[in-house]
Structures are given as C-alpha cells and as structure tokens.
C-alpha cells in the first residue's frame, strides 16, 4: 500500500505497503464479501436529509445534501471524476514546485483549501473555517481514518460526520463500486455516458490483463518502494488494486511481512532476496524512483533492472473507473512484453 515517510512506525508500515477472474462476473464476484458495498448504502437528498453507510458500518447523516465536503486528496480526486467537487483536501496535494501531486488527479488544486499536505499535517482551524458538512477518507486498517492525525482526530470528528471507505483487503471492483455509491448519494449522475464509457474501458483492460497473464505465465512481479535506507516489498493481496491483479492471474512475489501484514523491509544489501521478472515501483512523492537509485549497486544488479523491466506503480490509486482503466491496461502491456529473467 502506501508509504508515508514522516510517520510513526505503525503508519510508516502502512505507507510502505504496496500493497482475476472473468471480467463480467468478476466485477461483482471478486469484490471481497463482507466489505463490499451496495448501491443502496446511501440516500441522495436534493432537499431534505442525506445519509450514507460507510465501510465501518457507520451512517453519516446531514440535514441536507452536503455542499462543504472535505476529503483525502485521492478520494476527492475520485469524486471529482464523477462530478462531485470538494471544498477542502488533506493528504499529498501539492509538490514542492507547486504542481499537483500524482494523487490529486484532475483536481484544480488552486481552488481547494489544502488543510494538510503531508502525513501528520491537518489544520483543525482551516477545517473548521470551511464549516464542513462531511469528512471523507480512505481506510487501510479497520476504523483508522487515512491521514487524519491521531492526536487531533477527536477535535476533527466532532466538527462533522465522517465517511471511511476501504482501500485494502477487498478487490478493486468493490472499491470502485463504493466510490460510485458515495458519488451517487452526493448527487452525481453515475449512469452518465462518461462514467459508463470509463467502466467499459476498465472491463476491457481487465480482460486484456487476464489474457496477458494467461499467455505469458510464470512472470513474477515484485511490488517495491524505495527509501534511502530500506527497500520495501509489499504483499499483493492486501491492496485493492494488486489483489484484483492477482485474481486476474498475475503472479506476485510473496514477502515475509511484518506484524501489520502489508510489507517486508529489506536492507539494500538484501534487496535481491526475492527474484522477480518485473518490478512495479511506488511512484508517490517522497519515495525514491529508479532514476534516484544509480548509487545503489545492488539495485543495478537485479535481473529486472538489467532487463529494463521496471515500471511505475500508483500505490494509492484514485478509485474511479477513468483513473484505474489506464493502470490496468499499462500492467497488461508490461506483462505482455516481459521476459523471464529472474
């Protein structure tokens, strides 16, 4: 899954982690059982009360359709793809050079209040000034709200109802559907041609990935994330995206994870512990990229690196059909071209 560098040990763990079936039926069948949502988990209120039951099993309620929405950046970007705009965001939004972070998608970051841009940063004062109707974020661990700091969460959660949606431990179609459910409850036209076309593109890309995995069997994929001192190898089954890729037939390296169950930390001397034919590297801001690793001799000796079989991975996908379809398609292309080198 994710890798938030300036985090406490437990959070850092979450942040480093990277973390199948037939497409038609897969979209409903591979979702992850008890955590999978349904379209009736919220009610749209053009006038009158609004409610939405989130993945904690809690129902957020307001007297009218929420207008002042504040959300984790990636979640806000997904809602934006369905036509729902937010007033404020928290999480990686703006890079050091002032450009939109990869997790901001198509958000116009000049038109939203950035309440916090890094882990642990969340201005309660800015949040309160927005007079929020609802706070929306992801959830990687049960009842832990992503990028809502523990030391101020009680103050934050008193100001408005909250919604948390799983980003782990279920499959991508379920995660996508839950964002559709939420957007629909907030007034989005989830049956618009733009949305149905994007879903069709996702299904087509999924079929391509399944076919690629079947046609080129035995390609071992490693989910990596790099820091100056450590290399993290993530467990595919924990993140919604890579769990789905597994279900479609992609073979991932299985690391010996720590107590949180998301990833294994390796010293750079031991980076070759797991042979892999293709490496997907965490491309979030704050993580080292392949171009930064020239000074790591052990990195350059990896078979996948020598074969130029290293590709970027958006470790925290923006869960809209429009955003994930290209991700699935890119992986399919990488699997199609990959050669066994490990």
Tab-separated table of C-alpha atoms in Angstrom:
chain	number	residue	atom	x	y	z
A	1	UNK	CA	0.000	0.000	0.000
A	2	UNK	CA	1.209	3.484	0.728
A	3	UNK	CA	4.428	4.859	2.056
A	4	UNK	CA	4.186	7.961	4.185
A	5	UNK	CA	7.692	8.755	5.209
A	6	UNK	CA	7.178	11.148	8.073
A	7	UNK	CA	5.088	8.721	10.005
A	8	UNK	CA	5.153	6.786	13.199
A	9	UNK	CA	6.420	3.208	12.884
A	10	UNK	CA	2.934	1.739	12.544
A	11	UNK	CA	1.900	4.309	9.987
A	12	UNK	CA	5.135	4.011	8.120
A	13	UNK	CA	4.352	0.377	7.757
A	14	UNK	CA	1.069	1.126	6.153
A	15	UNK	CA	2.662	3.624	3.908
A	16	UNK	CA	5.263	1.295	2.548
A	17	UNK	CA	2.948	-1.486	1.599
A	18	UNK	CA	2.074	-1.918	-1.947
A	19	UNK	CA	0.205	-3.065	-1.135
A	20	UNK	CA	-8.848	-12.312	-11.546
A	21	UNK	CA	-11.477	-13.857	-12.587
A	22	UNK	CA	-13.673	-13.299	-15.543
A	23	UNK	CA	-14.410	-9.685	-16.133
A	24	UNK	CA	-18.219	-9.531	-16.367
A	25	UNK	CA	-18.796	-11.683	-13.322
A	26	UNK	CA	-15.574	-10.560	-11.705
A	27	UNK	CA	-16.874	-7.074	-11.242
A	28	UNK	CA	-19.457	-8.368	-8.840
A	29	UNK	CA	-17.961	-11.617	-7.664
A	30	UNK	CA	-14.411	-10.730	-6.730
A	31	UNK	CA	-15.204	-7.837	-4.517
A	32	UNK	CA	-14.377	-9.076	-1.078
A	33	UNK	CA	-17.529	-10.307	0.545
A	34	UNK	CA	-18.351	-8.624	3.797
A	35	UNK	CA	-16.551	-5.373	2.956
A	36	UNK	CA	-18.151	-4.966	-0.409
A	37	UNK	CA	-20.819	-2.308	-0.559
A	38	UNK	CA	-24.049	-1.920	-2.437
A	39	UNK	CA	-25.721	0.920	-4.251
A	40	UNK	CA	-28.337	1.334	-1.545
A	41	UNK	CA	-25.861	2.281	1.208
A	42	UNK	CA	-26.697	5.957	0.825
A	43	UNK	CA	-29.588	8.211	0.003
A	44	UNK	CA	-29.408	11.221	-2.298
A	45	UNK	CA	-31.054	14.314	-0.911
A	46	UNK	CA	-31.865	17.080	-3.359
A	47	UNK	CA	-33.685	18.585	-0.425
A	48	UNK	CA	-34.102	17.115	2.986
A	49	UNK	CA	-31.796	14.723	4.833
A	50	UNK	CA	-28.816	12.831	3.385
A	51	UNK	CA	-27.241	9.670	4.737
A	52	UNK	CA	-24.521	7.215	3.746
A	53	UNK	CA	-23.418	3.990	5.439
A	54	UNK	CA	-19.652	3.693	5.202
A	55	UNK	CA	-17.281	0.720	5.384
A	56	UNK	CA	-17.044	0.942	9.163
A	57	UNK	CA	-20.746	0.211	9.246
A	58	UNK	CA	-21.445	3.736	10.465
A	59	UNK	CA	-24.046	6.007	8.904
A	60	UNK	CA	-23.150	9.630	8.268
A	61	UNK	CA	-26.207	11.891	8.257
A	62	UNK	CA	-26.825	15.533	7.410
A	63	UNK	CA	-29.986	17.612	7.203
A	64	UNK	CA	-29.396	18.341	3.503
A	65	UNK	CA	-27.163	17.206	0.667
A	66	UNK	CA	-23.564	18.001	1.723
A	67	UNK	CA	-22.092	21.023	-0.002
A	68	UNK	CA	-18.997	21.696	2.079
A	69	UNK	CA	-17.165	18.418	1.531
A	70	UNK	CA	-13.643	17.868	2.829
A	71	UNK	CA	-11.811	14.742	1.698
A	72	UNK	CA	-8.496	12.936	1.500
A	73	UNK	CA	-6.879	14.087	-1.735
A	74	UNK	CA	-7.137	10.774	-3.595
A	75	UNK	CA	-10.758	10.321	-2.578
A	76	UNK	CA	-11.538	13.896	-3.607
A	77	UNK	CA	-9.951	13.192	-6.997
A	78	UNK	CA	-12.168	10.123	-7.450
A	79	UNK	CA	-15.292	12.109	-6.558
A	80	UNK	CA	-14.211	14.847	-8.986
A	81	UNK	CA	-14.170	12.294	-11.802
A	82	UNK	CA	-17.879	11.722	-11.069
A	83	UNK	CA	-18.646	15.439	-10.973
A	84	UNK	CA	-18.562	15.987	-7.206
A	85	UNK	CA	-16.348	18.866	-6.074
A	86	UNK	CA	-14.945	19.366	-2.599
A	87	UNK	CA	-14.103	22.491	-0.607
A	88	UNK	CA	-11.009	21.181	1.125
A	89	UNK	CA	-8.470	18.364	0.920
A	90	UNK	CA	-5.872	16.739	3.125
A	91	UNK	CA	-3.062	14.455	2.044
A	92	UNK	CA	-0.455	14.758	-0.741
A	93	UNK	CA	-1.844	17.530	-2.942
A	94	UNK	CA	0.943	19.894	-3.985
A	95	UNK	CA	4.569	19.082	-4.800
A	96	UNK	CA	7.496	21.245	-3.745
A	97	UNK	CA	7.444	23.027	-7.091
A	98	UNK	CA	3.767	23.916	-6.651
A	99	UNK	CA	2.386	21.401	-9.128
A	100	UNK	CA	-0.421	18.948	-8.450
A	101	UNK	CA	0.689	15.751	-6.755
A	102	UNK	CA	0.078	12.497	-8.604
A	103	UNK	CA	-2.635	11.692	-6.063
A	104	UNK	CA	-4.594	14.839	-6.939
A	105	UNK	CA	-5.708	13.570	-10.337
A	106	UNK	CA	-7.617	16.277	-12.224
A	107	UNK	CA	-8.341	18.387	-9.149
A	108	UNK	CA	-7.658	22.088	-9.600
A	109	UNK	CA	-5.504	22.440	-6.507
A	110	UNK	CA	-5.757	26.232	-6.685
A	111	UNK	CA	-9.497	26.018	-5.975
A	112	UNK	CA	-9.459	23.842	-2.879
A	113	UNK	CA	-8.343	24.611	0.647
A	114	UNK	CA	-5.328	22.427	1.442
A	115	UNK	CA	-5.781	21.543	5.096
A	116	UNK	CA	-2.695	19.359	5.216
A	117	UNK	CA	-0.214	18.301	2.542
A	118	UNK	CA	1.797	15.643	4.362
A	119	UNK	CA	1.125	12.930	6.907
A	120	UNK	CA	0.507	14.365	10.376
A	121	UNK	CA	-0.403	17.777	8.950
A	122	UNK	CA	-4.060	18.726	9.353
A	123	UNK	CA	-5.122	22.252	10.272
A	124	UNK	CA	-8.155	21.967	12.517
A	125	UNK	CA	-8.607	25.729	12.218
A	126	UNK	CA	-8.779	25.661	8.407
A	127	UNK	CA	-11.080	22.676	8.563
A	128	UNK	CA	-13.464	24.371	10.992
A	129	UNK	CA	-13.455	27.566	8.917
A	130	UNK	CA	-14.862	25.625	5.957
A	131	UNK	CA	-17.904	24.727	8.047
A	132	UNK	CA	-17.680	21.135	6.802
A	133	UNK	CA	-20.788	19.072	6.181
A	134	UNK	CA	-18.866	15.805	5.900
A	135	UNK	CA	-15.305	14.468	6.022
A	136	UNK	CA	-14.425	11.613	3.643
A	137	UNK	CA	-11.289	9.486	3.580
A	138	UNK	CA	-9.851	6.043	2.906
A	139	UNK	CA	-9.306	3.245	5.388
A	140	UNK	CA	-6.347	0.841	5.309
A	141	UNK	CA	-6.984	-0.552	8.792
A	142	UNK	CA	-10.312	-1.004	10.490
A	143	UNK	CA	-11.569	2.267	11.979
A	144	UNK	CA	-8.322	4.134	11.202
A	145	UNK	CA	-9.062	7.205	9.076
A	146	UNK	CA	-6.345	7.759	6.499
A	147	UNK	CA	-4.353	10.973	7.031
A	148	UNK	CA	-6.495	12.073	9.965
A	149	UNK	CA	-3.911	12.538	12.751
A	150	UNK	CA	-4.475	10.534	15.914
A	151	UNK	CA	-3.535	13.461	18.139
A	152	UNK	CA	-6.301	15.691	16.778
A	153	UNK	CA	-8.877	13.249	15.425
A	154	UNK	CA	-11.270	13.759	18.352
A	155	UNK	CA	-11.465	17.503	17.637
A	156	UNK	CA	-11.758	16.887	13.908
A	157	UNK	CA	-14.504	14.286	14.119
A	158	UNK	CA	-16.642	16.481	16.375
A	159	UNK	CA	-16.990	19.088	13.643
A	160	UNK	CA	-18.794	16.989	11.012
A	161	UNK	CA	-19.922	13.432	10.209
A	162	UNK	CA	-17.249	11.223	8.635
A	163	UNK	CA	-17.180	8.580	5.904
A	164	UNK	CA	-14.401	5.980	5.540
A	165	UNK	CA	-14.069	3.625	2.575
A	166	UNK	CA	-11.770	0.617	2.336
A	167	UNK	CA	-8.573	0.885	0.292
A	168	UNK	CA	-7.340	-2.515	1.482
A	169	UNK	CA	-8.469	-6.089	1.995
A	170	UNK	CA	-11.050	-6.135	-0.770
A	171	UNK	CA	-10.770	-6.255	-4.542
A	172	UNK	CA	-10.625	-3.286	-6.882
A	173	UNK	CA	-14.167	-3.683	-8.291
A	174	UNK	CA	-15.584	-3.430	-4.775
A	175	UNK	CA	-13.514	-0.334	-4.003
A	176	UNK	CA	-14.645	1.241	-7.264
A	177	UNK	CA	-18.281	0.460	-6.601
A	178	UNK	CA	-18.159	2.028	-3.151
A	179	UNK	CA	-16.885	5.315	-4.615
A	180	UNK	CA	-19.674	5.145	-7.186
A	181	UNK	CA	-22.171	4.546	-4.364
A	182	UNK	CA	-20.847	7.560	-2.485
A	183	UNK	CA	-20.751	9.845	-5.527
A	184	UNK	CA	-24.294	8.833	-6.438
A	185	UNK	CA	-25.532	9.597	-2.951
A	186	UNK	CA	-23.929	13.045	-3.223
A	187	UNK	CA	-25.843	13.800	-6.408
A	188	UNK	CA	-23.577	12.523	-9.203
A	189	UNK	CA	-25.080	11.048	-12.358
A	190	UNK	CA	-23.326	7.692	-12.126
A	191	UNK	CA	-25.102	6.476	-15.273
A	192	UNK	CA	-23.741	9.272	-17.455
A	193	UNK	CA	-22.025	8.196	-20.682
A	194	UNK	CA	-18.680	9.407	-19.365
A	195	UNK	CA	-18.989	7.014	-16.439
A	196	UNK	CA	-20.288	4.028	-18.402
A	197	UNK	CA	-17.583	4.515	-21.035
A	198	UNK	CA	-14.915	4.584	-18.335
A	199	UNK	CA	-16.316	1.417	-16.765
A	200	UNK	CA	-16.300	-0.286	-20.168
A	201	UNK	CA	-12.642	0.734	-20.607
A	202	UNK	CA	-11.859	-0.764	-17.198
A	203	UNK	CA	-13.554	-4.030	-18.142
A	204	UNK	CA	-11.685	-4.130	-21.456
A	205	UNK	CA	-8.356	-3.502	-19.722
A	206	UNK	CA	-9.145	-6.204	-17.156
A	207	UNK	CA	-9.839	-8.700	-19.919
A	208	UNK	CA	-6.550	-7.755	-21.556
A	209	UNK	CA	-4.635	-8.253	-18.291
A	210	UNK	CA	-6.234	-11.641	-17.685
A	211	UNK	CA	-5.320	-12.706	-21.223
A	212	UNK	CA	-1.754	-11.391	-20.848
A	213	UNK	CA	-1.208	-13.296	-17.601
A	214	UNK	CA	-2.510	-16.464	-19.230
A	215	UNK	CA	-0.438	-16.045	-22.387
A	216	UNK	CA	2.809	-15.238	-20.536
A	217	UNK	CA	2.700	-17.477	-17.445
A	218	UNK	CA	5.378	-17.520	-14.780
A	219	UNK	CA	6.235	-13.808	-14.868
A	220	UNK	CA	6.952	-12.923	-11.236
A	221	UNK	CA	6.076	-9.368	-10.249
A	222	UNK	CA	7.532	-7.578	-7.231
A	223	UNK	CA	5.883	-4.558	-5.604
A	224	UNK	CA	8.681	-2.281	-4.459
A	225	UNK	CA	9.072	1.017	-2.671
A	226	UNK	CA	12.420	2.666	-2.007
A	227	UNK	CA	13.831	4.879	0.716
A	228	UNK	CA	17.489	5.819	1.310
A	229	UNK	CA	17.972	3.065	3.894
A	230	UNK	CA	15.360	0.425	3.094
A	231	UNK	CA	13.611	-1.314	0.245
A	232	UNK	CA	10.036	-2.384	0.923
A	233	UNK	CA	8.457	-5.413	-0.722
A	234	UNK	CA	4.677	-5.330	-0.449
A	235	UNK	CA	2.089	-8.085	-0.100
A	236	UNK	CA	-0.199	-8.010	-3.132
A	237	UNK	CA	-3.315	-9.426	-1.505
A	238	UNK	CA	-3.693	-6.519	0.923
A	239	UNK	CA	-4.175	-3.633	-1.537
A	240	UNK	CA	-7.362	-3.467	-3.592
A	241	UNK	CA	-5.574	-2.989	-6.909
A	242	UNK	CA	-2.975	-5.733	-6.640
A	243	UNK	CA	-5.427	-8.146	-5.065
A	244	UNK	CA	-7.528	-7.759	-8.203
A	245	UNK	CA	-4.499	-8.244	-10.432
A	246	UNK	CA	-3.792	-11.479	-8.557
A	247	UNK	CA	-7.345	-12.593	-9.207
A	248	UNK	CA	-6.796	-11.909	-12.886
A	249	UNK	CA	-3.790	-14.247	-12.869
A	250	UNK	CA	-0.767	-12.023	-12.203
A	251	UNK	CA	1.867	-13.810	-10.109
A	252	UNK	CA	3.358	-11.656	-7.347
A	253	UNK	CA	6.295	-12.164	-5.039
A	254	UNK	CA	5.062	-13.022	-1.535
A	255	UNK	CA	7.276	-11.382	1.119
A	256	UNK	CA	7.575	-12.288	4.797
A	257	UNK	CA	5.535	-9.382	6.086
A	258	UNK	CA	5.775	-7.718	9.461
A	259	UNK	CA	3.060	-7.785	12.135
A	260	UNK	CA	0.888	-5.328	10.202
A	261	UNK	CA	0.854	-7.703	7.264
A	262	UNK	CA	1.488	-5.228	4.476
A	263	UNK	CA	5.180	-5.417	3.568
A	264	UNK	CA	8.686	-6.586	4.397
A	265	UNK	CA	11.558	-4.157	4.936
A	266	UNK	CA	14.880	-5.125	3.384
A	267	UNK	CA	18.274	-3.517	3.699
A	268	UNK	CA	19.793	-2.589	0.373
A	269	UNK	CA	22.328	-5.387	0.863
A	270	UNK	CA	19.426	-7.870	0.809
A	271	UNK	CA	17.386	-6.301	-1.974
A	272	UNK	CA	17.878	-9.395	-4.173
A	273	UNK	CA	16.099	-11.654	-1.667
A	274	UNK	CA	13.116	-12.192	-3.965
A	275	UNK	CA	13.785	-12.994	-7.636
A	276	UNK	CA	11.447	-11.083	-9.915
A	277	UNK	CA	10.973	-10.603	-13.640
A	278	UNK	CA	9.094	-7.317	-13.375
A	279	UNK	CA	9.291	-4.677	-10.637
A	280	UNK	CA	6.464	-2.216	-10.043
A	281	UNK	CA	7.887	0.760	-8.162
A	282	UNK	CA	5.884	3.029	-5.880
A	283	UNK	CA	5.762	6.382	-7.687
A	284	UNK	CA	4.356	8.532	-4.902
A	285	UNK	CA	6.008	11.787	-3.948
A	286	UNK	CA	8.540	11.145	-1.218
A	287	UNK	CA	9.695	7.734	-2.443
A	288	UNK	CA	12.892	7.175	-4.383
A	289	UNK	CA	12.415	6.436	-8.065
A	290	UNK	CA	14.560	4.198	-10.289
A	291	UNK	CA	16.423	7.268	-11.557
A	292	UNK	CA	17.416	8.011	-7.949
A	293	UNK	CA	18.908	4.581	-7.341
A	294	UNK	CA	22.021	4.691	-9.506
A	295	UNK	CA	24.123	4.864	-6.359
A	296	UNK	CA	22.731	1.575	-5.056
A	297	UNK	CA	24.927	-1.148	-6.643
A	298	UNK	CA	22.612	-3.941	-5.513
A	299	UNK	CA	19.706	-2.300	-7.309
A	300	UNK	CA	21.579	-2.225	-10.588
A	301	UNK	CA	22.347	-5.944	-10.310
A	302	UNK	CA	18.715	-7.028	-10.112
A	303	UNK	CA	17.726	-9.053	-13.205
A	304	UNK	CA	14.573	-6.990	-13.781
A	305	UNK	CA	16.577	-3.762	-13.614
A	306	UNK	CA	19.191	-5.096	-16.031
A	307	UNK	CA	16.403	-6.120	-18.415
A	308	UNK	CA	14.732	-2.709	-18.104
A	309	UNK	CA	11.615	-4.411	-16.746
A	310	UNK	CA	10.760	-1.810	-14.117
A	311	UNK	CA	7.509	0.143	-14.280
A	312	UNK	CA	5.891	2.803	-12.071
A	313	UNK	CA	3.035	1.917	-9.770
A	314	UNK	CA	0.492	4.341	-8.341
A	315	UNK	CA	0.406	2.706	-4.933
A	316	UNK	CA	-2.686	4.601	-3.826
A	317	UNK	CA	-4.910	4.545	-6.915
A	318	UNK	CA	-7.625	7.107	-7.447
A	319	UNK	CA	-10.641	4.805	-7.371
A	320	UNK	CA	-12.669	5.987	-10.326
A	321	UNK	CA	-13.097	3.904	-13.474
A	322	UNK	CA	-11.479	6.640	-15.548
A	323	UNK	CA	-8.334	6.513	-13.404
A	324	UNK	CA	-7.868	2.781	-12.933
A	325	UNK	CA	-8.531	1.676	-16.523
A	326	UNK	CA	-5.156	3.053	-17.747
A	327	UNK	CA	-3.409	1.446	-14.748
A	328	UNK	CA	-4.788	-1.984	-15.591
A	329	UNK	CA	-4.009	-1.514	-19.268
A	330	UNK	CA	-0.420	-0.464	-18.545
A	331	UNK	CA	0.158	-3.541	-16.413
A	332	UNK	CA	-1.283	-5.744	-19.140
A	333	UNK	CA	1.164	-4.230	-21.614
A	334	UNK	CA	4.069	-4.751	-19.212
A	335	UNK	CA	3.125	-8.411	-18.674
A	336	UNK	CA	2.767	-8.937	-22.422
A	337	UNK	CA	6.289	-7.615	-23.056
A	338	UNK	CA	8.004	-9.112	-20.010
A	339	UNK	CA	10.560	-11.881	-20.343
A	340	UNK	CA	11.597	-14.346	-17.659
A	341	UNK	CA	14.892	-13.046	-16.338
A	342	UNK	CA	14.910	-13.966	-12.650
